mmCIF file of C-alpha atoms and ligand atoms in Angstrom:
data_model
loop_
_atom_site.group_PDB
_atom_site.id
_atom_site.type_symbol
_atom_site.label_atom_id
_atom_site.label_comp_id
_atom_site.label_asym_id
_atom_site.label_seq_id
_atom_site.Cartn_x
_atom_site.Cartn_y
_atom_site.Cartn_z
ATOM 1 C CA LEU G 1 -34.268 21.793 -13.663
ATOM 2 C CA ASP G 2 -34.652 25.260 -15.229
ATOM 3 C CA LYS G 3 -31.730 27.584 -15.740
ATOM 4 C CA ASP G 4 -32.452 29.834 -12.733
ATOM 5 C CA SER G 5 -32.743 27.020 -10.260
ATOM 6 C CA ALA G 6 -29.568 25.449 -11.667
ATOM 7 C CA VAL G 7 -27.735 28.725 -10.981
ATOM 8 C CA GLU G 8 -29.299 28.848 -7.548
ATOM 9 C CA ALA G 9 -28.218 25.297 -6.836
ATOM 10 C CA ASP G 10 -24.695 26.185 -7.875
ATOM 11 C CA GLU G 11 -24.717 29.174 -5.534
ATOM 12 C CA VAL G 12 -25.923 27.104 -2.629
ATOM 13 C CA LYS G 13 -23.243 24.546 -3.390
ATOM 14 C CA SER G 14 -20.450 27.104 -3.463
ATOM 15 C CA GLN G 15 -21.779 28.702 -0.256
ATOM 16 C CA ILE G 16 -21.655 25.355 1.514
ATOM 17 C CA GLU G 17 -18.174 24.733 0.216
ATOM 18 C CA SER G 18 -16.904 28.170 1.215
ATOM 19 C CA GLN G 19 -18.236 27.688 4.751
ATOM 20 C CA GLN G 20 -15.895 24.827 5.463
ATOM 21 C CA PRO G 21 -12.842 25.348 3.310
ATOM 22 C CA GLU G 22 -10.276 24.071 5.801
ATOM 23 C CA GLU G 23 -12.188 20.879 6.430
ATOM 24 C CA PHE G 24 -11.829 19.827 2.818
ATOM 25 C CA GLU G 25 -8.335 21.000 2.162
ATOM 26 C CA ARG G 26 -6.185 18.338 0.598
ATOM 27 C CA VAL G 27 -2.536 17.512 0.931
ATOM 28 C CA LYS G 28 -0.607 16.316 -2.122
ATOM 29 C CA GLY G 29 -1.988 12.791 -2.137
ATOM 30 C CA ALA G 30 -3.744 10.420 -4.507
ATOM 31 C CA PHE G 31 -5.075 6.912 -4.755
ATOM 32 C CA VAL G 32 -2.731 4.852 -6.895
ATOM 33 C CA VAL G 33 -3.994 1.646 -8.468
ATOM 34 C CA LEU G 34 -2.242 -0.860 -10.663
ATOM 35 C CA VAL G 35 -5.057 -2.764 -12.311
ATOM 36 C CA ARG G 36 -6.061 -4.793 -15.361
ATOM 37 C CA ASN G 37 -8.946 -4.026 -17.694
ATOM 38 C CA ASN G 38 -10.702 -7.253 -16.732
ATOM 39 C CA GLU G 39 -10.818 -6.153 -13.093
ATOM 40 C CA LEU G 40 -13.164 -3.280 -13.950
ATOM 41 C CA TYR G 41 -16.094 -4.287 -11.768
ATOM 42 C CA ALA G 42 -13.985 -5.217 -8.767
ATOM 43 C CA MET G 43 -12.323 -1.836 -9.239
ATOM 44 C CA ARG G 44 -15.629 -0.024 -9.264
ATOM 45 C CA SER G 45 -16.504 -1.775 -6.044
ATOM 46 C CA SER G 46 -13.303 -0.620 -4.317
ATOM 47 C CA MET G 47 -13.980 2.907 -5.542
ATOM 48 C CA GLN G 48 -17.528 2.880 -4.223
ATOM 49 C CA TYR G 49 -16.280 1.864 -0.777
ATOM 50 C CA LEU G 50 -13.593 4.513 -0.637
ATOM 51 C CA GLU G 51 -15.786 7.259 -2.012
ATOM 52 C CA ASP G 52 -18.582 6.437 0.472
ATOM 53 C CA ARG G 53 -16.308 5.998 3.446
ATOM 54 C CA PHE G 54 -13.998 8.909 2.849
ATOM 55 C CA ASN G 55 -13.343 10.499 -0.463
ATOM 56 C CA HIS G 56 -16.707 12.126 -1.203
ATOM 57 C CA LYS G 57 -15.638 14.730 1.359
ATOM 58 C CA TYR G 58 -12.128 15.290 0.017
ATOM 59 C CA HIS G 59 -12.026 14.450 -3.687
ATOM 60 C CA TYR G 60 -8.518 13.097 -3.787
ATOM 61 C CA PRO G 61 -7.605 12.122 -7.352
ATOM 62 C CA TRP G 62 -7.438 8.567 -8.622
ATOM 63 C CA ILE G 63 -4.451 7.381 -10.659
ATOM 64 C CA PHE G 64 -4.773 4.130 -12.574
ATOM 65 C CA LEU G 65 -1.749 2.353 -14.026
ATOM 66 C CA ASN G 66 -1.561 -0.596 -16.378
ATOM 67 C CA GLU G 67 1.079 -2.153 -18.613
ATOM 68 C CA GLU G 68 -1.616 -2.403 -21.303
ATOM 69 C CA PRO G 69 -3.690 0.560 -22.472
ATOM 70 C CA PHE G 70 -6.930 0.996 -20.550
ATOM 71 C CA THR G 71 -10.031 0.390 -22.611
ATOM 72 C CA GLU G 72 -12.563 3.170 -23.148
ATOM 73 C CA GLU G 73 -15.018 1.081 -21.163
ATOM 74 C CA PHE G 74 -12.654 0.879 -18.219
ATOM 75 C CA LYS G 75 -12.061 4.610 -18.310
ATOM 76 C CA THR G 76 -15.714 5.569 -18.647
ATOM 77 C CA LEU G 77 -16.938 3.237 -15.953
ATOM 78 C CA THR G 78 -14.290 4.153 -13.396
ATOM 79 C CA THR G 79 -14.571 7.891 -14.082
ATOM 80 C CA ALA G 80 -18.275 7.498 -13.351
ATOM 81 C CA MET G 81 -17.566 6.320 -9.803
ATOM 82 C CA THR G 82 -16.057 9.541 -8.504
ATOM 83 C CA GLN G 83 -16.309 13.303 -8.676
ATOM 84 C CA SER G 84 -12.537 13.520 -8.372
ATOM 85 C CA GLU G 85 -9.981 13.864 -11.108
ATOM 86 C CA VAL G 86 -9.023 10.545 -12.673
ATOM 87 C CA HIS G 87 -5.814 9.790 -14.548
ATOM 88 C CA TYR G 88 -4.886 6.783 -16.626
ATOM 89 C CA GLY G 89 -1.273 5.909 -17.238
ATOM 90 C CA LEU G 90 0.693 3.329 -19.144
ATOM 91 C CA VAL G 91 3.543 1.539 -17.395
ATOM 92 C CA PRO G 92 6.656 2.055 -19.522
ATOM 93 C CA LYS G 93 8.233 -1.060 -21.058
ATOM 94 C CA GLU G 94 11.439 -0.610 -19.022
ATOM 95 C CA HIS G 95 9.402 -1.043 -15.847
ATOM 96 C CA TRP G 96 7.661 -4.230 -16.913
ATOM 97 C CA GLY G 97 10.089 -6.681 -18.430
ATOM 98 C CA TYR G 98 13.378 -8.454 -17.923
ATOM 99 C CA PRO G 99 16.542 -6.551 -17.183
ATOM 100 C CA ASP G 100 19.465 -7.839 -19.283
ATOM 101 C CA TRP G 101 21.218 -9.572 -16.366
ATOM 102 C CA ILE G 102 18.333 -11.984 -15.853
ATOM 103 C CA ASN G 103 18.698 -15.472 -17.317
ATOM 104 C CA GLN G 104 15.201 -15.961 -18.695
ATOM 105 C CA THR G 105 15.653 -19.684 -19.291
ATOM 106 C CA TYR G 106 16.602 -20.168 -15.668
ATOM 107 C CA ALA G 107 13.740 -17.897 -14.577
ATOM 108 C CA ALA G 108 11.281 -20.125 -16.474
ATOM 109 C CA GLU G 109 12.746 -23.218 -14.786
ATOM 110 C CA CYS G 110 12.324 -21.597 -11.394
ATOM 111 C CA ARG G 111 8.696 -20.766 -12.163
ATOM 112 C CA GLN G 112 8.052 -24.328 -13.270
ATOM 113 C CA ASP G 113 9.649 -25.682 -10.105
ATOM 114 C CA MET G 114 7.650 -23.361 -7.852
ATOM 115 C CA HIS G 115 4.484 -24.197 -9.765
ATOM 116 C CA VAL G 116 5.028 -27.927 -9.234
ATOM 117 C CA ARG G 117 5.630 -27.295 -5.540
ATOM 118 C CA GLY G 118 2.251 -25.586 -5.349
ATOM 119 C CA ILE G 119 3.545 -22.183 -4.241
ATOM 120 C CA VAL G 120 0.931 -19.439 -4.638
ATOM 121 C CA TYR G 121 1.566 -17.566 -7.929
ATOM 122 C CA GLY G 122 4.767 -19.667 -8.146
ATOM 123 C CA GLY G 123 4.283 -20.319 -11.854
ATOM 124 C CA SER G 124 3.109 -16.841 -12.806
ATOM 125 C CA GLU G 125 5.344 -14.624 -14.896
ATOM 126 C CA SER G 126 3.080 -11.556 -14.839
ATOM 127 C CA TYR G 127 2.861 -11.689 -11.047
ATOM 128 C CA ARG G 128 6.634 -11.302 -10.869
ATOM 129 C CA HIS G 129 6.616 -8.269 -13.168
ATOM 130 C CA MET G 130 3.856 -6.844 -11.001
ATOM 131 C CA CYS G 131 5.786 -7.352 -7.741
ATOM 132 C CA ARG G 132 8.930 -5.852 -9.244
ATOM 133 C CA PHE G 133 6.983 -2.857 -10.537
ATOM 134 C CA GLN G 134 5.333 -2.298 -7.154
ATOM 135 C CA SER G 135 8.714 -2.657 -5.452
ATOM 136 C CA GLY G 136 10.817 -0.370 -7.550
ATOM 137 C CA PHE G 137 9.038 1.568 -10.245
ATOM 138 C CA PHE G 138 5.522 2.756 -9.497
ATOM 139 C CA TYR G 139 6.823 5.871 -7.757
ATOM 140 C CA LEU G 140 8.690 6.923 -10.907
ATOM 141 C CA HIS G 141 5.560 7.172 -13.043
ATOM 142 C CA PRO G 142 5.123 10.774 -14.274
ATOM 143 C CA LEU G 143 1.496 10.831 -13.093
ATOM 144 C CA LEU G 144 2.852 10.691 -9.537
ATOM 145 C CA ASP G 145 5.209 13.630 -10.043
ATOM 146 C CA GLY G 146 4.583 16.330 -7.471
ATOM 147 C CA LEU G 147 2.699 14.004 -5.109
ATOM 148 C CA GLU G 148 3.842 13.588 -1.521
ATOM 149 C CA TYR G 149 1.746 10.592 -0.519
ATOM 150 C CA TYR G 150 0.097 7.674 -2.244
ATOM 151 C CA TRP G 151 -2.677 5.444 -1.002
ATOM 152 C CA ARG G 152 -2.448 2.106 -2.737
ATOM 153 C CA VAL G 153 -5.765 0.546 -3.638
ATOM 154 C CA GLU G 154 -6.589 -2.759 -5.307
ATOM 155 C CA PRO G 155 -9.700 -3.965 -7.069
ATOM 156 C CA GLY G 156 -12.122 -5.926 -4.881
ATOM 157 C CA VAL G 157 -11.107 -4.609 -1.474
ATOM 158 C CA LYS G 158 -13.594 -3.443 1.150
ATOM 159 C CA PHE G 159 -13.549 -0.670 3.687
ATOM 160 C CA SER G 160 -15.781 -1.614 6.571
ATOM 161 C CA CYS G 161 -15.542 1.476 8.796
ATOM 162 C CA GLU G 162 -16.357 5.117 8.261
ATOM 163 C CA ILE G 163 -13.133 7.078 7.886
ATOM 164 C CA GLU G 164 -13.776 10.277 9.817
ATOM 165 C CA TYR G 165 -10.478 12.007 9.181
ATOM 166 C CA ASP G 166 -8.069 12.494 6.333
ATOM 167 C CA PRO G 167 -5.359 9.800 6.472
ATOM 168 C CA PHE G 168 -3.197 11.767 4.049
ATOM 169 C CA ARG G 169 -3.295 14.735 6.405
ATOM 170 C CA VAL G 170 -2.419 12.517 9.370
ATOM 171 C CA MET G 171 0.608 11.334 7.404
ATOM 172 C CA LYS G 172 1.642 14.907 6.737
ATOM 173 C CA GLU G 173 0.933 16.386 10.154
ATOM 174 C CA ARG G 174 2.704 13.606 11.999
ATOM 175 C CA ASP G 175 5.474 13.450 9.426
ATOM 176 C CA LEU G 176 4.808 9.738 8.908
ATOM 177 C CA LYS G 177 6.545 7.757 6.193
ATOM 178 C CA TYR G 178 4.608 4.515 6.119
ATOM 179 C CA GLY G 179 1.078 3.431 7.088
ATOM 180 C CA PHE G 180 -0.590 0.008 7.003
ATOM 181 C CA THR G 181 -3.702 -1.810 8.267
ATOM 182 C CA MET G 182 -2.607 -5.441 8.216
ATOM 183 C CA ALA G 183 0.688 -7.142 8.969
ATOM 184 C CA LEU G 184 1.249 -10.837 8.516
ATOM 185 C CA VAL G 185 3.702 -13.643 7.979
ATOM 186 C CA GLU G 186 4.968 -14.125 4.399
ATOM 187 C CA LEU G 187 5.086 -17.525 2.669
ATOM 188 C CA ALA G 188 8.661 -18.621 3.317
ATOM 189 C CA ASP G 189 8.999 -20.350 -0.056
ATOM 190 C CA THR G 190 8.566 -17.081 -1.942
ATOM 191 C CA VAL G 191 11.539 -15.342 -0.301
ATOM 192 C CA PRO G 192 14.217 -17.959 0.561
ATOM 193 C CA SER G 193 17.184 -15.651 -0.055
ATOM 194 C CA LEU G 194 15.625 -12.219 0.544
ATOM 195 C CA TRP G 195 16.928 -11.879 4.094
ATOM 196 C CA LYS G 196 20.472 -12.819 3.115
ATOM 197 C CA ALA G 197 20.396 -10.214 0.332
ATOM 198 C CA THR G 198 18.961 -7.624 2.709
ATOM 199 C CA VAL G 199 21.642 -8.211 5.335
ATOM 200 C CA GLU G 200 24.290 -7.992 2.631
ATOM 201 C CA PHE G 201 22.826 -4.674 1.510
ATOM 202 C CA ALA G 202 22.705 -3.345 5.068
ATOM 203 C CA LYS G 203 26.350 -4.256 5.664
ATOM 204 C CA SER G 204 27.533 -2.716 2.422
ATOM 205 C CA HIS G 205 25.361 0.439 2.686
ATOM 206 C CA PRO G 206 25.432 1.415 6.377
ATOM 207 C CA GLN G 207 24.797 5.053 5.471
ATOM 208 C CA TYR G 208 21.185 4.162 4.647
ATOM 209 C CA ILE G 209 20.457 1.969 7.651
ATOM 210 C CA TYR G 210 18.996 3.311 10.883
ATOM 211 C CA PRO G 211 21.266 2.035 13.679
ATOM 212 C CA ARG G 212 19.601 -0.977 15.233
ATOM 213 C CA SER G 213 21.078 -0.235 18.643
ATOM 214 C CA ARG G 214 18.881 2.867 18.992
ATOM 215 C CA PRO G 215 15.732 2.511 21.081
ATOM 216 C CA ASP G 216 13.545 3.756 18.217
ATOM 217 C CA SER G 217 14.923 1.267 15.686
ATOM 218 C CA LEU G 218 12.266 -0.883 14.000
ATOM 219 C CA PHE G 219 14.657 -3.711 13.252
ATOM 220 C CA GLU G 220 12.989 -6.118 15.681
ATOM 221 C CA MET G 221 9.819 -5.975 13.621
ATOM 222 C CA VAL G 222 11.382 -8.282 11.043
ATOM 223 C CA THR G 223 13.633 -10.533 13.098
ATOM 224 C CA ASP G 224 13.100 -12.581 16.266
ATOM 225 C CA ASP G 225 16.742 -13.620 16.660
ATOM 226 C CA ARG G 226 18.652 -10.347 16.414
ATOM 227 C CA GLY G 227 19.076 -10.513 12.681
ATOM 228 C CA VAL G 228 20.040 -14.128 12.073
ATOM 229 C CA THR G 229 16.794 -14.867 10.255
ATOM 230 C CA TYR G 230 13.781 -13.045 8.838
ATOM 231 C CA ASN G 231 10.646 -13.666 10.894
ATOM 232 C CA LEU G 232 8.644 -13.205 7.656
ATOM 233 C CA CYS G 233 6.587 -10.331 9.098
ATOM 234 C CA HIS G 234 5.521 -7.769 6.552
ATOM 235 C CA PHE G 235 3.041 -4.962 6.200
ATOM 236 C CA TRP G 236 0.454 -6.010 3.665
ATOM 237 C CA SER G 237 1.075 -3.659 0.794
ATOM 238 C CA ASN G 238 -2.267 -4.030 -0.977
ATOM 239 C CA PHE G 239 -3.300 -1.319 1.482
ATOM 240 C CA GLU G 240 -0.567 1.187 1.971
ATOM 241 C CA ILE G 241 -0.445 4.900 2.621
ATOM 242 C CA ALA G 242 3.102 6.070 2.368
ATOM 243 C CA SER G 243 5.480 8.873 1.639
ATOM 244 C CA LEU G 244 6.769 9.114 -1.906
ATOM 245 C CA ASP G 245 9.844 10.899 -0.575
ATOM 246 C CA PHE G 246 10.661 7.717 1.293
ATOM 247 C CA MET G 247 10.097 5.467 -1.724
ATOM 248 C CA ARG G 248 12.151 7.808 -3.884
ATOM 249 C CA SER G 249 14.932 8.231 -1.333
ATOM 250 C CA PRO G 250 18.483 7.248 -2.301
ATOM 251 C CA GLY G 251 18.440 4.561 0.399
ATOM 252 C CA TYR G 252 15.253 2.891 -0.772
ATOM 253 C CA ARG G 253 16.299 3.058 -4.401
ATOM 254 C CA ALA G 254 19.740 1.663 -3.669
ATOM 255 C CA TYR G 255 18.055 -1.197 -1.797
ATOM 256 C CA PHE G 256 15.703 -1.938 -4.695
ATOM 257 C CA ASP G 257 18.548 -1.817 -7.232
ATOM 258 C CA PHE G 258 20.608 -4.129 -5.058
ATOM 259 C CA LEU G 259 17.758 -6.642 -4.785
ATOM 260 C CA ASP G 260 16.959 -6.347 -8.467
ATOM 261 C CA ARG G 261 20.547 -7.337 -9.345
ATOM 262 C CA LYS G 262 20.168 -10.475 -7.230
ATOM 263 C CA GLY G 263 17.371 -11.687 -9.501
ATOM 264 C CA GLY G 264 15.056 -12.836 -6.708
ATOM 265 C CA PHE G 265 12.043 -11.105 -8.244
ATOM 266 C CA PHE G 266 12.348 -13.656 -11.056
ATOM 267 C CA TYR G 267 14.251 -16.670 -9.651
ATOM 268 C CA GLU G 268 12.223 -16.666 -6.459
ATOM 269 C CA ARG G 269 9.001 -14.709 -6.089
ATOM 270 C CA TRP G 270 9.878 -11.753 -3.936
ATOM 271 C CA GLY G 271 6.791 -9.729 -3.148
ATOM 272 C CA ASP G 272 6.669 -5.968 -2.928
ATOM 273 C CA ALA G 273 5.185 -6.263 0.559
ATOM 274 C CA PRO G 274 8.257 -7.857 2.199
ATOM 275 C CA VAL G 275 10.511 -5.543 0.182
ATOM 276 C CA HIS G 276 8.705 -2.384 1.340
ATOM 277 C CA SER G 277 8.509 -3.741 4.873
ATOM 278 C CA LEU G 278 12.164 -4.687 5.155
ATOM 279 C CA ALA G 279 13.131 -1.271 3.826
ATOM 280 C CA ALA G 280 10.844 0.459 6.321
ATOM 281 C CA SER G 281 12.088 -1.662 9.224
ATOM 282 C CA LEU G 282 15.747 -1.074 8.420
ATOM 283 C CA MET G 283 15.651 2.546 7.304
ATOM 284 C CA LEU G 284 12.844 4.178 9.259
ATOM 285 C CA ARG G 285 12.279 4.806 12.951
ATOM 286 C CA LYS G 286 9.395 3.650 15.089
ATOM 287 C CA GLN G 287 7.710 7.031 15.000
ATOM 288 C CA ASP G 288 7.723 7.035 11.178
ATOM 289 C CA VAL G 289 5.362 4.071 10.888
ATOM 290 C CA HIS G 290 1.657 4.141 11.647
ATOM 291 C CA TRP G 291 -0.914 1.385 12.050
ATOM 292 C CA PHE G 292 -4.207 2.621 10.614
ATOM 293 C CA TYR G 293 -5.943 0.469 13.196
ATOM 294 C CA ASP G 294 -9.224 2.332 12.848
ATOM 295 C CA ILE G 295 -9.536 1.651 9.111
ATOM 296 C CA GLY G 296 -11.519 -1.574 8.698
ATOM 297 C CA TYR G 297 -10.267 -3.348 5.621
ATOM 298 C CA MET G 298 -10.729 -6.594 3.737
ATOM 299 C CA HIS G 299 -8.610 -8.096 0.955
ATOM 300 C CA ASP G 300 -9.432 -11.582 -0.297
ATOM 301 C CA TYR G 301 -10.411 -13.505 2.824
ATOM 302 C CA PHE G 302 -8.248 -11.565 5.218
ATOM 303 C CA GLU G 303 -9.804 -8.807 7.196
ATOM 304 C CA HIS G 304 -8.764 -6.251 9.729
ATOM 305 C CA CYS G 305 -11.665 -5.178 11.918
ATOM 306 C CA PRO G 306 -11.346 -2.880 14.944
ATOM 307 C CA THR G 307 -12.814 -4.267 18.170
ATOM 308 C CA GLU G 308 -14.122 -1.157 19.944
ATOM 309 C CA PRO G 309 -17.682 -2.210 20.923
ATOM 310 C CA HIS G 310 -19.192 1.258 20.560
ATOM 311 C CA TRP G 311 -17.964 1.484 16.973
ATOM 312 C CA LEU G 312 -20.366 -1.323 16.186
ATOM 313 C CA THR G 313 -23.327 0.165 17.977
ATOM 314 C CA TYR G 314 -23.185 3.593 16.443
ATOM 315 C CA GLY G 315 -22.553 2.250 12.974
ATOM 316 C CA LYS G 316 -18.970 3.242 12.337
ATOM 317 C CA CYS G 317 -18.072 -0.307 11.305
ATOM 318 C CA TYR G 318 -20.014 -3.225 9.919
ATOM 319 C CA CYS G 319 -17.303 -5.897 10.126
ATOM 320 C CA ASP G 320 -17.201 -8.710 12.692
ATOM 321 C CA PRO G 321 -14.399 -8.006 15.197
ATOM 322 C CA GLY G 322 -14.255 -11.733 15.937
ATOM 323 C CA ALA G 323 -13.281 -12.363 12.321
ATOM 324 C CA SER G 324 -10.388 -9.915 12.416
ATOM 325 C CA PHE G 325 -7.085 -11.449 11.428
ATOM 326 C CA ASP G 326 -5.185 -9.582 14.151
ATOM 327 C CA GLN G 327 -5.486 -12.379 16.701
ATOM 328 C CA SER G 328 -4.518 -15.177 14.287
ATOM 329 C CA SER G 329 -1.133 -16.792 14.608
ATOM 330 C CA GLY G 330 -0.192 -15.578 11.131
ATOM 331 C CA SER G 331 -0.693 -11.940 12.076
ATOM 332 C CA CYS G 332 2.184 -9.621 12.930
ATOM 333 C CA THR G 333 0.193 -6.732 14.380
ATOM 334 C CA ASN G 334 0.812 -7.934 17.956
ATOM 335 C CA ARG G 335 4.482 -8.108 17.152
ATOM 336 C CA PHE G 336 4.261 -4.545 15.863
ATOM 337 C CA LEU G 337 2.635 -3.299 19.087
ATOM 338 C CA GLU G 338 5.214 -5.121 21.160
ATOM 339 C CA VAL G 339 8.134 -3.671 19.215
ATOM 340 C CA MET G 340 6.608 -0.201 19.318
ATOM 341 C CA GLY G 341 5.788 -0.456 23.005
ATOM 342 C CA LYS G 342 2.272 0.751 22.218
ATOM 343 C CA THR G 343 -1.312 -0.364 22.513
ATOM 344 C CA VAL G 344 -4.139 -0.273 20.012
ATOM 345 C CA ASP G 345 -5.442 2.868 21.709
ATOM 346 C CA ASP G 346 -2.362 4.755 20.606
ATOM 347 C CA TYR G 347 -3.370 4.237 16.985
ATOM 348 C CA ILE G 348 -6.932 5.477 17.143
ATOM 349 C CA VAL G 349 -6.872 8.804 15.352
ATOM 350 C CA THR G 350 -10.324 10.162 16.224
ATOM 351 C CA LYS G 351 -11.595 9.246 19.671
ATOM 352 C CA ASN G 352 -15.114 10.594 19.289
ATOM 353 C CA PRO G 353 -17.779 9.732 19.942
HETATM 354 P P1 GDP A 401 -2.487 -10.565 -4.671
HETATM 355 O O1 GDP A 401 -3.116 -9.429 -3.925
HETATM 356 O O2 GDP A 401 -1.102 -10.853 -4.200
HETATM 357 O O3 GDP A 401 -3.346 -11.780 -4.723
HETATM 358 O O4 GDP A 401 -2.288 -10.099 -6.189
HETATM 359 P P2 GDP A 401 -3.317 -9.344 -7.143
HETATM 360 O O5 GDP A 401 -3.718 -10.234 -8.252
HETATM 361 O O6 GDP A 401 -4.407 -8.698 -6.353
HETATM 362 O O7 GDP A 401 -2.380 -8.214 -7.762
HETATM 363 C C1 GDP A 401 -1.917 -7.124 -7.002
HETATM 364 C C2 GDP A 401 -2.273 -5.825 -7.700
HETATM 365 O O8 GDP A 401 -1.624 -5.754 -8.949
HETATM 366 C C3 GDP A 401 -3.756 -5.651 -7.991
HETATM 367 O O9 GDP A 401 -4.047 -4.260 -7.921
HETATM 368 C C4 GDP A 401 -3.894 -6.141 -9.403
HETATM 369 O O10 GDP A 401 -4.958 -5.504 -10.059
HETATM 370 C C5 GDP A 401 -2.566 -5.730 -9.999
HETATM 371 N N1 GDP A 401 -2.056 -6.658 -11.012
HETATM 372 C C6 GDP A 401 -1.650 -7.942 -10.844
HETATM 373 N N2 GDP A 401 -1.191 -8.463 -11.989
HETATM 374 C C7 GDP A 401 -1.297 -7.496 -12.932
HETATM 375 C C8 GDP A 401 -0.995 -7.412 -14.325
HETATM 376 O O11 GDP A 401 -0.491 -8.342 -14.936
HETATM 377 N N3 GDP A 401 -1.254 -6.222 -14.937
HETATM 378 C C9 GDP A 401 -1.798 -5.151 -14.277
HETATM 379 N N4 GDP A 401 -2.030 -4.035 -14.952
HETATM 380 N N5 GDP A 401 -2.095 -5.197 -12.981
HETATM 381 C C10 GDP A 401 -1.852 -6.342 -12.296
HETATM 382 MN MN1 MN A 402 -4.817 -8.404 -4.313
#
């Protein structure tokens, strides 16, 4: 490429860009990823999916967080996957460790017990720090300062449908606080006392709780017996597009602090997904929560795949609708629709073609 044609190419590029400025305008959003160095290739795969399906049009920045410094290799090979800005941040020690009220000997006994009982990640210490970080600290990282929305991404996830609109903008324009693609039943053994703690919080902090008697209360999403027990439904937080104002709100933070004092992140294995979901269901209203039904998504062996037949024929999605988790007994998306009084159609953002 000689110098003149390079200049020409640049001019053409800026002409194209200036023709459609509004189409590519961004809101204050970013992808936020907590990830380990050894997940580099799975991370690159997630990035490729999201860039192909959506972000090559918008160039939202990527923010990577880790409690260990990222290697040069990790940085180089993730930067190479996107034209967007990339940022790499270290999780501060205070956000990844034991608070002084935790009895670490007892915590180790609990891990051992849960390990013997075969509970998933029951014996893992790092998993607990991770869940606590994702529950109460990620939104405090300085790299997220000034952002309004985050889109949580994990290594090794797949996006099986073209995303023809900007989900961040949908969040902003509809003033949404929380968006998900999958909702399912939590493993009961990981959260034996979470509901009791949550009810205790709600009773002692009524100022933060949306009255459950109101027709637009979301309370029924998480209980089938008017609050006696938790039905274990939660929005799967490995995909999450949500408002940082909500996560940083006094109500959410008071809830996290309250739970943190109880020690269940360490003595049990409270996940950030049920914590976020209980907070959303108790503090938000129906109209604040959105099911990104039209975003095909796969994490581990669980997949959400839209079932509109024409989306398969014109190539919007490649996933098998029959394999979608939504109709399984462990799914809570039907519960969500029922509580909302909505149908799948209500959650399709772009109807064309
Ligand atoms: P799962 O989805 O519940 O099976 O848990 P994952 O292993 O996928 O962990 C959830 C997220 O946290 C992923 O983005 C992981 O990359 C990240 N993660 C988990 N454990 C650690 C850790 O010890 N350090 C860092 N930096 N990231 C972690
Ligand atoms: Mn995962």
